[in-house]
Coordinates of C-alpha atoms in Angstrom, one line a residue:
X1 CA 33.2 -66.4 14.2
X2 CA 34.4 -69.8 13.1
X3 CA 33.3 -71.7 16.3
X4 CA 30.0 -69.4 15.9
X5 CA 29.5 -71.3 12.4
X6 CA 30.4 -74.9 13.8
X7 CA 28.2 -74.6 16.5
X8 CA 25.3 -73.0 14.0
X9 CA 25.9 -76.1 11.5
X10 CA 26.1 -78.7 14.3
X11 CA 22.7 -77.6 16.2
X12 CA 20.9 -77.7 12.7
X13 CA 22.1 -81.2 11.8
X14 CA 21.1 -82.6 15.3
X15 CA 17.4 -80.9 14.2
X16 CA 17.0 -82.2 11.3
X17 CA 18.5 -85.7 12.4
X18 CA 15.5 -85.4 15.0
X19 CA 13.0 -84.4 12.9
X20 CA 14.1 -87.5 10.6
X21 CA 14.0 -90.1 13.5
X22 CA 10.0 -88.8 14.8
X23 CA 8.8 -89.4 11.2
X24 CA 9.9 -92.9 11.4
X25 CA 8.0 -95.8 12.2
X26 CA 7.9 -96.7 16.0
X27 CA 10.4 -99.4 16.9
X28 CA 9.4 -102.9 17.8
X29 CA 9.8 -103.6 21.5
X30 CA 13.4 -105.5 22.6
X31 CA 11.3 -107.7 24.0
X32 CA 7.0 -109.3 23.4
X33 CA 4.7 -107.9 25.5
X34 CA 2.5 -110.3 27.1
X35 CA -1.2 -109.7 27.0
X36 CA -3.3 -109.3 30.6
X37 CA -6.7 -109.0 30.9
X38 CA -9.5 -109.3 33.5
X39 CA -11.5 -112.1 33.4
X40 CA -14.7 -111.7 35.2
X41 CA -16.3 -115.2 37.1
X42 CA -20.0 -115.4 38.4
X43 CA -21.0 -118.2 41.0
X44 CA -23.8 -118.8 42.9
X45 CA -21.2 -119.0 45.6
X46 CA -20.1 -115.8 45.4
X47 CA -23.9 -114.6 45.6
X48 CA -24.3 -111.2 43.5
X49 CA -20.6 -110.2 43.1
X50 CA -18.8 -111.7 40.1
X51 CA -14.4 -111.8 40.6
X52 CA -12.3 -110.5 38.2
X53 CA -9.4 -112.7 37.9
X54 CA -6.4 -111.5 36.3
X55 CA -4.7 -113.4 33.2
X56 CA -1.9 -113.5 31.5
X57 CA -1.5 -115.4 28.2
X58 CA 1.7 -116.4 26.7
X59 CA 3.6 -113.9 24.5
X60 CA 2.7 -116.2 21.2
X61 CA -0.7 -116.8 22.3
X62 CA -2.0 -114.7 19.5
X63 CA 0.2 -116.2 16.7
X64 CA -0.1 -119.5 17.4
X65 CA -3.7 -120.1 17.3
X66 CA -3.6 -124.1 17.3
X67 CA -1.7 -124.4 20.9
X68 CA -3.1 -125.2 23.6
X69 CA -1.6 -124.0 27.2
X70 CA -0.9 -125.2 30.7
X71 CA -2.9 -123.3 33.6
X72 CA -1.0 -121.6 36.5
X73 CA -3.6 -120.4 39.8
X74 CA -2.3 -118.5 42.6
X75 CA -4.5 -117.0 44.9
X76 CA -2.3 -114.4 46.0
X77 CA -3.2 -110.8 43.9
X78 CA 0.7 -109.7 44.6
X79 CA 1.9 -112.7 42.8
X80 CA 1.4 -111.9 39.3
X81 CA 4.4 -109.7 38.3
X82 CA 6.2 -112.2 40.0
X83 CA 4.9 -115.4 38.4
X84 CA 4.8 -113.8 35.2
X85 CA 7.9 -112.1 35.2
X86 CA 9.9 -115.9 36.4
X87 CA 7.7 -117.5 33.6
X88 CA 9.1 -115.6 30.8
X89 CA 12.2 -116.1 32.2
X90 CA 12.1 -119.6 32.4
X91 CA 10.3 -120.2 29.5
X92 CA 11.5 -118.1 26.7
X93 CA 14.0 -120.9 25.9
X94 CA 11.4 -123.0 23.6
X95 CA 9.1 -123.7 27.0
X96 CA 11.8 -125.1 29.0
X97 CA 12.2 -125.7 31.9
X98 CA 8.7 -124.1 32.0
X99 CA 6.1 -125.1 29.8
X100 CA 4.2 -122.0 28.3
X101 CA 1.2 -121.7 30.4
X102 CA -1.8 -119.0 31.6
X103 CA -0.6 -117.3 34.5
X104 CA -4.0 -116.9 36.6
X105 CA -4.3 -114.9 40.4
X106 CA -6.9 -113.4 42.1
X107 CA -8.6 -110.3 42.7
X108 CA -7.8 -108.4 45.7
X109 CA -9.4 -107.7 49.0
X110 CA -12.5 -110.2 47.2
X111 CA -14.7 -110.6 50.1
X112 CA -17.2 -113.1 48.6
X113 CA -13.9 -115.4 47.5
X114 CA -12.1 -114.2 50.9
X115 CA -15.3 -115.6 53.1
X116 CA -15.3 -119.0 51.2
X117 CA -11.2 -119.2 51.7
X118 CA -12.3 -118.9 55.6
X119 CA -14.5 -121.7 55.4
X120 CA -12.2 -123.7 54.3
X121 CA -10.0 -123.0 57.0
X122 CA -12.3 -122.8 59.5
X123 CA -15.0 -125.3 59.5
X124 CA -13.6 -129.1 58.8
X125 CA -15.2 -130.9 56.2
X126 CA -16.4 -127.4 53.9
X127 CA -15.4 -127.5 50.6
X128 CA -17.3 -124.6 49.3
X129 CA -14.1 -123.6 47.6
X130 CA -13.4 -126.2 45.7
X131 CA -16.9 -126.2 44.7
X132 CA -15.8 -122.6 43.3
X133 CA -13.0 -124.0 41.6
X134 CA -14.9 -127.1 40.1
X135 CA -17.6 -125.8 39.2
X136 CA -17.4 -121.7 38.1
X137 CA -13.6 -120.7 38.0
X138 CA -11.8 -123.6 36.2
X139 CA -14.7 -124.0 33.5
X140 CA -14.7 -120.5 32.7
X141 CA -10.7 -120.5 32.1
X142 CA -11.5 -123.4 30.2
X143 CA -14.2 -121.7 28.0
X144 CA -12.6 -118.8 27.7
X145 CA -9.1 -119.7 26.7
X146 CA -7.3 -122.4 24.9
X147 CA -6.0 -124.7 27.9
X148 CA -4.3 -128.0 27.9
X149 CA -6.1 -130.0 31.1
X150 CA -2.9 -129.5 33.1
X151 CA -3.3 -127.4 35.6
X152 CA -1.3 -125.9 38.6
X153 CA -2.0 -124.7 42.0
X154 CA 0.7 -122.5 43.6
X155 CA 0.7 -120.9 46.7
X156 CA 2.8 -119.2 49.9
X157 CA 1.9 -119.5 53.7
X158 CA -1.8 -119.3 54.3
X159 CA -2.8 -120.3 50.4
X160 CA 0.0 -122.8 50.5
X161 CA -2.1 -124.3 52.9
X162 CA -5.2 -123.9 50.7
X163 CA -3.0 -125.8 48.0
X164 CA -2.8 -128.6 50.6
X165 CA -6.1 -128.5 51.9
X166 CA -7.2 -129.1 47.6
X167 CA -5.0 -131.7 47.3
X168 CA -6.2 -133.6 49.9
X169 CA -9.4 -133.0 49.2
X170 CA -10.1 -133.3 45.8
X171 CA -6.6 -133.5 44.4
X172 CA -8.5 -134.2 40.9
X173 CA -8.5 -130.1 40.4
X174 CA -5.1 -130.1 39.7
X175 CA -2.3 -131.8 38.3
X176 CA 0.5 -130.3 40.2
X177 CA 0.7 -128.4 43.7
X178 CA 3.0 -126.1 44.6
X179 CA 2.9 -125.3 48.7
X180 CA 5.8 -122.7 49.4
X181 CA 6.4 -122.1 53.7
X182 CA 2.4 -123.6 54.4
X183 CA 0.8 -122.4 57.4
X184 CA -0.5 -126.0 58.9
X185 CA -0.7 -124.7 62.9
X186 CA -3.8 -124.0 64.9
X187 CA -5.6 -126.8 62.2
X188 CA -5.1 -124.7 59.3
X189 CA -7.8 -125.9 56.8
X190 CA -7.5 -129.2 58.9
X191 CA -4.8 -130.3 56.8
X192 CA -2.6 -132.0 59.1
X193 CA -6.0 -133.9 60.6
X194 CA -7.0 -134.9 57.4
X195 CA -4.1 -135.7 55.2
X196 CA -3.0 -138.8 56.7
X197 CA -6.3 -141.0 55.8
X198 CA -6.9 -139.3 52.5
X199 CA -3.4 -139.3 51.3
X200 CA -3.6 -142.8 51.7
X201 CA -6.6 -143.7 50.0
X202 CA -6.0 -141.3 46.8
X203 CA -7.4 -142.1 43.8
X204 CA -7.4 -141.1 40.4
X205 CA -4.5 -139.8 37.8
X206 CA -1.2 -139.3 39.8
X207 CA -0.4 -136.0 41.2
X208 CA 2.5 -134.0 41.8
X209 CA 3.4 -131.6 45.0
X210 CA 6.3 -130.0 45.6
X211 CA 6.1 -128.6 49.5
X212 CA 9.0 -126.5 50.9
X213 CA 9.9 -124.5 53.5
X214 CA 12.9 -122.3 55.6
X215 CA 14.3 -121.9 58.8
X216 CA 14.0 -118.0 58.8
X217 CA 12.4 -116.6 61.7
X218 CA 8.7 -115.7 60.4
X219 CA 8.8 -119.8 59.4
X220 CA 10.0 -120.6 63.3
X221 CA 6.6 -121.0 64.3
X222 CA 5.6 -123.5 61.2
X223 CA 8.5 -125.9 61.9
X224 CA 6.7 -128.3 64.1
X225 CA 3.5 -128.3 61.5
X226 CA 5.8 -128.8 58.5
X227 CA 7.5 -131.6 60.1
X228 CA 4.8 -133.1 61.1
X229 CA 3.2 -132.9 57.5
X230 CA 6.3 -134.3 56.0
X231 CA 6.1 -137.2 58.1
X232 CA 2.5 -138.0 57.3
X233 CA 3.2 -137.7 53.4
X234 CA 6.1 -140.0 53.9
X235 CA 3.7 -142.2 55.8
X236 CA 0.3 -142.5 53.9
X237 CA 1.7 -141.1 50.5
X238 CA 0.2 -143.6 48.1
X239 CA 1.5 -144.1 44.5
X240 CA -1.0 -141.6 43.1
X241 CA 1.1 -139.1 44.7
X242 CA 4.7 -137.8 43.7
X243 CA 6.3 -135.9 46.0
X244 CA 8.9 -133.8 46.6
X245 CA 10.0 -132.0 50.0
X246 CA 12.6 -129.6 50.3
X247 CA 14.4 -126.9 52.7
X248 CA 15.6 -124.0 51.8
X249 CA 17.6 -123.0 54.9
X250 CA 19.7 -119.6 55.5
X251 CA 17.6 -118.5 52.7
X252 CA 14.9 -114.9 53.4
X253 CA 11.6 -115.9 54.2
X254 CA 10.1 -113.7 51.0
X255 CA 11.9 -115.8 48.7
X256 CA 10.4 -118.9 49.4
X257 CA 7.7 -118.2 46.9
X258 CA 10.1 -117.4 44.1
X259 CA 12.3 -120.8 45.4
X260 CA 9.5 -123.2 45.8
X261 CA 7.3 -121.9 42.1
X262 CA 11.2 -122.4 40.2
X263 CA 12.5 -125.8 41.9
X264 CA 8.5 -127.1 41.5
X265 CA 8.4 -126.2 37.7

């Protein structure tokens, strides 16, 4: 009877304990939740079909209405967990080592963006997509959201070769380039053909590119390219142009992304 009576008394308190914790205001999240959003871009370029890009905005974007941010594009749609995940990371600190900055990516499977990406590695001398950039995409972040003029252009394999093929064709876009593993065989974006003449003869504000890559065995068949691009940039590399290359040996060929975006910030 008396353990009847404990168990009746203890199973009541636990109820009303629980009805006293739902009636209470919801708790503020351990940590800030960052705010993403679509943002939609039309171009010419992309004929009828606008592209949603995908932005994330610092967590005190909100509260700190006088700041203005750095800009972070990746043209990889799988990217933005990871870039935003290693930016609040790395930035929660007061913005070091990473600045606070708009994490930007693509949409996926984009077929009016994926044709112009083609072009660009497919027909020498087309620059269609940096037309893109130029003109519609970078304006429209600019218009849209309180940047800084610094911007970033990050990318792994095939749009670290992209990243490349900007710099060395209109490395004004960006301020920093970020080229994780590049793909640079078969005359990728013509990068290797092109670099050594307009390295050389760069112009303008200086630029920053951090390029890396692995000796895993996807990145085998890049080894040649990548050392042949490392010798042209320590060839024609003009003063415009600060550089850093690095190897990230014995290390697995889907970390080079996370490896190259940390050691370039």
């Amino acid at each position: 009877m008396i353990q009847s009576l404990r168990c009746y008394y203890f199973l009541t308190l636990m109820f009303f304990i629980a009805i006293f914790w739902s009636s209470q205001p919801c708790a503020k999240p351990a940590f800030p939740v960052s705010t993403t959003e679509d943002h939609k871009v039309t171009s010419t370029l992309l004929g009828a079909e606008s592209a949603n890009f995908m932005v994330t905005l610092p967590h005190n974007y909100q509260q700190s209405p006088n700041k203005r941010y750095v800009v972070l594009l990746d043209l990889h749609p799988r990217s933005h967990l990871m870039l935003v995940g290693m930016h609040d990371w790395m930035s929660h600190n007061g913005g070091w080592p990473w600045p606070e900055t708009i994490i930007i990516t693509a949409p996926d499977g984009h077929q009016a963006l994926g044709k112009l990406k083609q072009r660009a590695i497919e027909q020498q001398g087309d620059q269609a997509l940096l037309d893109f950039f130029e003109q519609d995409l970078l304006p429209a972040i600019d218009k849209r959201y309180r940047t800084n003029g610094f911007r970033i252009f990050n990318g792994f394999t095939g749009n670290a070769g992209l990243v490349l093929y900007s710099l060395i064709n209109r490395p004004s876009l960006f301020n920093a380039y970020i080229a994780a593993s590049p793909v640079l065989s078969a005359d990728f974006a013509y990068v290797l053909n092109d670099a050594p003449e307009k390295l050389k003869n760069m112009q303008g504000k200086p630029r920053f590119l951090f390029v890396s890559t692995s000796d895993s065995d996807f990145e085998q068949r890049q080894l040649d390219s990548f050392a042949k691009l490392e010798g042209i940039i320590q060839t024609n590399a003009n003063s415009q142009l600060n550089y850093q290359i690095k190897r990230f040996d014995g290390s697995y060929y889907m970390t080079q992304p996370i490896l190259a975006t940390a050691n370039g910030i």
